[in-house]
Amino acid sequence: MSRLTSTFQALRQDGRKALIPFITAGDPEPGFTLPAMHAMVEAGADIIELGVPFSDPMADGPVIQKASERALVHHMSLRKTLDMVAEFRRTDQATPIVLMGYLNPVECMGYQAFADRAKAAGVDGVLTVDMPPEEAGEFVPMLHAAGVDPIFLLAPNSSDARIERMAALGRGYLYYVSLKGVTGASHLDLGEVESRIAHIKSLTDLPVGVGFGVKNAETAAAIGRFADAVVVGSALVEKIAAAQDRPEQARKEIVDLLAAMRRALDA
């Protein structure tokens, strides 16, 4: 059983929902990331999504685009991101790590080489934003063989056939994009999201997490009433950007927000 599956099973048994923060590896500089990952776990994160910096992050809004730019200034790469995960695993064998990014760096490394290196580093899942299920036939079996869970994005307008196809290929959880737009957008219709999650859960037994547009503890708690996981990214990255020259303050800001979300989800 994968770390992701066992984490969701344990949460379900306890009647709790997963809190999944996202930060970009190497933002605002490489030395910030590893301590921030450990601090997020202490604040109540159940799973961490670690963004792989990329020069053309097409699904991301300005906040996460700029995070990639800051990281790339420091020559961050997929290889260095995998090295960070391996270093994290030296002291944390329990918290699942999901790499979130784009296909180009993986293709440059090679599918099999990436799957092997991800397994060796201790990566638990991979969410490749621009790899639709129609093009995943070669890559997904390599991830399965390596014990790495492929995770797919569902959109508000995904058809039932597409949801079922992604659920058949995916493992770990499904990531529901709560709105038609980029990361960090704010026009979130919770009633519509709840309806869509109920429908998706009627088609699959995989846990379903909700991201894009989660800004605060109140929204996290509202989503936690019907989803299995809440993903928060831009709200954290904004705090990192605002205090990028003060790493201790930046860590405190993201810890405070996550701790508030954890309390709200558990209330």
Coordinates of C-alpha atoms in Angstrom, one line a residue:
M1 CA 0.0 0.0 0.0
S2 CA 1.4 3.4 -0.9
R3 CA 2.0 6.2 1.6
L4 CA -0.8 8.2 -0.1
T5 CA -3.3 5.4 0.2
S6 CA -2.4 4.6 3.8
T7 CA -2.6 8.3 4.7
F8 CA -6.1 8.7 3.3
Q9 CA -7.2 5.5 5.0
A10 CA -6.0 6.6 8.4
L11 CA -7.6 10.0 8.0
R12 CA -10.9 8.4 7.0
Q13 CA -10.8 6.1 10.0
D14 CA -10.3 9.2 12.2
G15 CA -13.0 11.2 10.5
R16 CA -10.5 13.8 9.3
K17 CA -9.7 15.4 6.0
A18 CA -6.3 15.8 4.3
L19 CA -4.6 19.2 4.3
I20 CA -2.3 19.4 1.3
P21 CA -0.1 22.5 1.0
F22 CA 1.8 23.4 -2.2
I23 CA 5.0 25.3 -2.4
T24 CA 7.5 25.6 -5.3
A25 CA 10.9 23.9 -4.8
G26 CA 13.6 26.5 -4.5
D27 CA 11.3 29.5 -3.9
P28 CA 12.5 32.1 -2.8
E29 CA 15.8 30.3 -2.7
P30 CA 16.8 26.6 -2.3
G31 CA 17.7 26.8 1.4
F32 CA 14.2 27.7 2.3
T33 CA 12.4 24.7 1.0
L34 CA 13.4 21.8 3.2
P35 CA 12.9 23.6 6.5
A36 CA 9.5 24.8 5.2
M37 CA 8.5 21.3 4.3
H38 CA 9.2 20.1 7.8
A39 CA 7.5 23.2 9.3
M40 CA 4.3 22.5 7.2
V41 CA 4.1 19.0 8.6
E42 CA 4.4 20.3 12.1
A43 CA 1.6 22.7 11.4
G44 CA -0.7 19.9 10.3
A45 CA 0.0 19.1 6.7
D46 CA -0.9 15.5 5.8
I47 CA 0.6 15.5 2.3
I48 CA 2.9 18.0 0.6
E49 CA 2.7 19.0 -3.1
L50 CA 6.1 20.2 -4.2
G51 CA 6.2 22.2 -7.4
V52 CA 8.9 21.6 -9.9
P53 CA 9.9 25.0 -11.3
F54 CA 9.3 25.4 -15.0
S55 CA 9.7 28.4 -17.3
D56 CA 6.2 28.1 -18.9
P57 CA 3.7 27.1 -16.2
M58 CA 0.6 27.4 -18.3
A59 CA -2.0 26.3 -15.6
D60 CA -0.6 28.7 -13.0
G61 CA -1.6 32.3 -12.3
P62 CA 0.9 35.1 -11.7
V63 CA 1.7 34.2 -8.0
I64 CA 3.0 30.7 -8.8
Q65 CA 4.5 31.8 -12.1
K66 CA 6.7 34.3 -10.2
A67 CA 7.6 31.5 -7.7
S68 CA 9.0 29.4 -10.6
E69 CA 10.9 32.5 -11.8
R70 CA 12.4 33.1 -8.4
A71 CA 13.4 29.4 -8.1
L72 CA 14.9 29.3 -11.7
V73 CA 17.1 32.2 -10.9
H74 CA 18.8 29.8 -8.4
H75 CA 19.1 27.2 -11.2
M76 CA 16.5 24.9 -9.6
S77 CA 15.7 21.8 -11.7
L78 CA 13.8 18.6 -11.6
R79 CA 17.0 16.8 -10.5
K80 CA 17.5 19.2 -7.6
T81 CA 13.9 18.9 -6.6
L82 CA 14.3 15.1 -6.4
D83 CA 17.4 15.7 -4.3
M84 CA 15.3 17.8 -1.9
V85 CA 12.8 15.0 -1.5
A86 CA 15.6 12.5 -0.8
E87 CA 16.9 14.9 1.9
F88 CA 13.4 15.2 3.4
R89 CA 13.2 11.5 3.6
R90 CA 16.3 11.3 5.8
T91 CA 14.1 12.5 8.7
D92 CA 10.5 12.0 7.6
Q93 CA 9.5 8.6 6.3
A94 CA 5.8 9.1 6.9
T95 CA 4.6 12.2 5.0
P96 CA 3.7 11.6 1.4
I97 CA 5.3 13.9 -1.2
V98 CA 3.7 14.6 -4.5
L99 CA 5.6 16.3 -7.3
M100 CA 3.5 18.8 -9.3
G101 CA 4.7 20.2 -12.5
Y102 CA 4.9 20.0 -16.3
L103 CA 5.9 17.3 -18.7
N104 CA 8.8 18.9 -20.4
P105 CA 11.4 18.4 -17.6
V106 CA 10.3 14.8 -17.2
E107 CA 10.6 14.1 -21.0
C108 CA 14.1 15.7 -20.9
M109 CA 15.1 13.3 -18.1
G110 CA 13.3 10.4 -19.8
Y111 CA 10.2 8.6 -18.4
Q112 CA 12.0 5.5 -17.1
A113 CA 14.9 7.5 -15.6
F114 CA 12.4 9.8 -13.9
A115 CA 10.3 6.9 -12.5
D116 CA 13.5 5.3 -11.1
R117 CA 14.8 8.5 -9.6
A118 CA 11.5 9.4 -8.1
K119 CA 11.2 6.0 -6.5
A120 CA 14.8 6.3 -5.1
A121 CA 14.2 9.7 -3.7
G122 CA 11.0 8.7 -1.9
V123 CA 8.4 10.5 -4.1
D124 CA 4.9 9.1 -3.6
G125 CA 2.9 10.7 -6.4
V126 CA 3.3 12.7 -9.6
L127 CA 0.8 15.2 -11.0
T128 CA 1.8 16.3 -14.5
V129 CA -0.5 19.1 -15.4
D130 CA -0.1 18.9 -19.1
M131 CA -0.2 15.1 -19.6
P132 CA -3.8 14.2 -20.4
P133 CA -4.8 10.5 -19.9
E134 CA -4.9 10.0 -23.7
E135 CA -1.1 10.6 -23.8
A136 CA -0.2 8.8 -20.5
G137 CA -0.2 5.2 -21.8
E138 CA 3.6 4.9 -21.8
F139 CA 4.4 6.9 -18.6
V140 CA 1.8 5.6 -16.2
P141 CA 2.8 1.9 -16.3
M142 CA 6.4 3.0 -15.4
L143 CA 5.1 5.0 -12.5
H144 CA 3.0 2.1 -11.3
A145 CA 6.0 -0.3 -11.5
A146 CA 8.0 2.2 -9.5
G147 CA 5.3 2.4 -6.8
V148 CA 4.7 6.1 -7.6
D149 CA 1.0 7.2 -7.9
P150 CA 0.0 9.1 -11.0
I151 CA -2.5 11.8 -10.1
F152 CA -4.8 13.5 -12.6
L153 CA -6.6 16.8 -12.7
L154 CA -10.3 16.9 -13.1
A155 CA -12.0 20.1 -14.5
P156 CA -15.5 21.4 -13.8
N157 CA -16.5 20.3 -17.3
S158 CA -14.9 16.9 -17.3
S159 CA -17.2 14.3 -18.8
D160 CA -18.2 11.1 -16.9
A161 CA -16.2 9.1 -19.4
R162 CA -13.1 11.2 -18.8
I163 CA -13.5 11.1 -15.0
E164 CA -13.8 7.3 -15.2
R165 CA -10.7 7.1 -17.4
M166 CA -8.6 9.2 -15.1
A167 CA -9.8 7.3 -12.1
A168 CA -8.8 4.0 -13.8
L169 CA -5.3 5.3 -14.6
G170 CA -4.8 7.3 -11.4
R171 CA -3.8 6.3 -7.9
G172 CA -3.5 8.1 -4.6
Y173 CA -6.2 10.7 -5.2
L174 CA -7.8 12.8 -7.9
Y175 CA -7.3 16.6 -7.9
Y176 CA -10.4 18.6 -8.7
V177 CA -9.8 22.0 -10.1
S178 CA -12.5 24.0 -8.5
L179 CA -12.9 26.7 -11.2
K180 CA -12.3 27.4 -14.8
G181 CA -9.1 29.4 -14.6
V182 CA -5.6 29.4 -13.3
T183 CA -4.2 28.9 -9.8
G184 CA -4.9 31.7 -7.4
A185 CA -8.2 32.7 -9.0
S186 CA -10.9 33.8 -6.5
H187 CA -14.3 33.2 -8.1
L188 CA -15.1 30.0 -6.2
D189 CA -18.7 28.8 -6.1
L190 CA -18.8 26.3 -3.2
G191 CA -22.3 25.1 -4.0
E192 CA -21.3 24.1 -7.6
V193 CA -18.0 22.5 -6.3
E194 CA -19.9 20.4 -3.7
S195 CA -22.3 19.2 -6.4
R196 CA -19.5 18.2 -8.7
I197 CA -17.5 16.4 -6.0
A198 CA -20.6 14.4 -5.1
H199 CA -21.0 13.4 -8.7
I200 CA -17.3 12.5 -9.1
K201 CA -17.4 10.4 -5.9
S202 CA -20.3 8.4 -7.4
L203 CA -18.0 7.4 -10.2
T204 CA -14.8 6.4 -8.3
D205 CA -13.6 5.2 -4.9
L206 CA -10.4 7.3 -5.1
P207 CA -10.2 10.2 -2.7
V208 CA -10.9 13.6 -4.2
G209 CA -9.0 16.7 -3.3
V210 CA -10.1 20.2 -4.2
G211 CA -7.7 23.0 -5.1
F212 CA -7.4 26.4 -7.0
G213 CA -9.0 29.3 -5.1
V214 CA -8.5 28.1 -1.5
K215 CA -7.5 31.3 0.4
N216 CA -8.3 30.9 4.0
A217 CA -9.4 28.6 6.9
E218 CA -13.1 29.4 6.3
T219 CA -12.9 28.2 2.7
A220 CA -10.8 25.2 3.7
A221 CA -13.4 24.1 6.3
A222 CA -16.3 24.6 3.9
I223 CA -14.6 22.4 1.3
G224 CA -13.6 19.8 3.9
R225 CA -17.3 19.2 4.6
F226 CA -17.6 17.4 1.2
A227 CA -14.1 16.7 -0.2
D228 CA -11.5 14.3 1.1
A229 CA -8.7 16.8 0.8
V230 CA -8.1 20.5 0.6
V231 CA -5.2 21.8 -1.5
V232 CA -3.8 25.3 -0.8
G233 CA -1.0 26.8 -2.9
S234 CA -1.2 30.4 -4.1
A235 CA -2.2 31.7 -0.6
L236 CA 1.0 30.2 0.8
V237 CA 3.2 31.3 -2.1
E238 CA 1.9 34.8 -1.7
K239 CA 3.1 34.8 1.9
I240 CA 6.5 33.5 0.8
A241 CA 6.8 36.2 -1.8
A242 CA 5.9 39.0 0.6
A243 CA 8.6 37.9 3.1
Q244 CA 11.1 36.5 0.6
D245 CA 14.0 38.4 2.2
R246 CA 13.0 37.2 5.7
P247 CA 12.9 33.4 5.6
E248 CA 11.9 33.0 9.3
Q249 CA 9.0 35.3 8.8
A250 CA 7.9 33.6 5.6
R251 CA 8.0 30.2 7.4
K252 CA 5.9 31.7 10.3
E253 CA 3.4 33.1 7.9
I254 CA 2.8 29.8 6.1
V255 CA 2.8 27.8 9.3
D256 CA 0.2 30.2 10.8
L257 CA -2.1 29.9 7.8
L258 CA -1.8 26.1 7.7
A259 CA -2.4 25.7 11.5
A260 CA -5.6 27.8 11.1
M261 CA -6.7 25.6 8.3
R262 CA -5.9 22.5 10.3
R263 CA -8.0 23.7 13.2
A264 CA -10.9 24.7 11.0
L265 CA -10.8 21.3 9.2
D266 CA -10.8 19.4 12.5
A267 CA -13.4 21.5 14.2

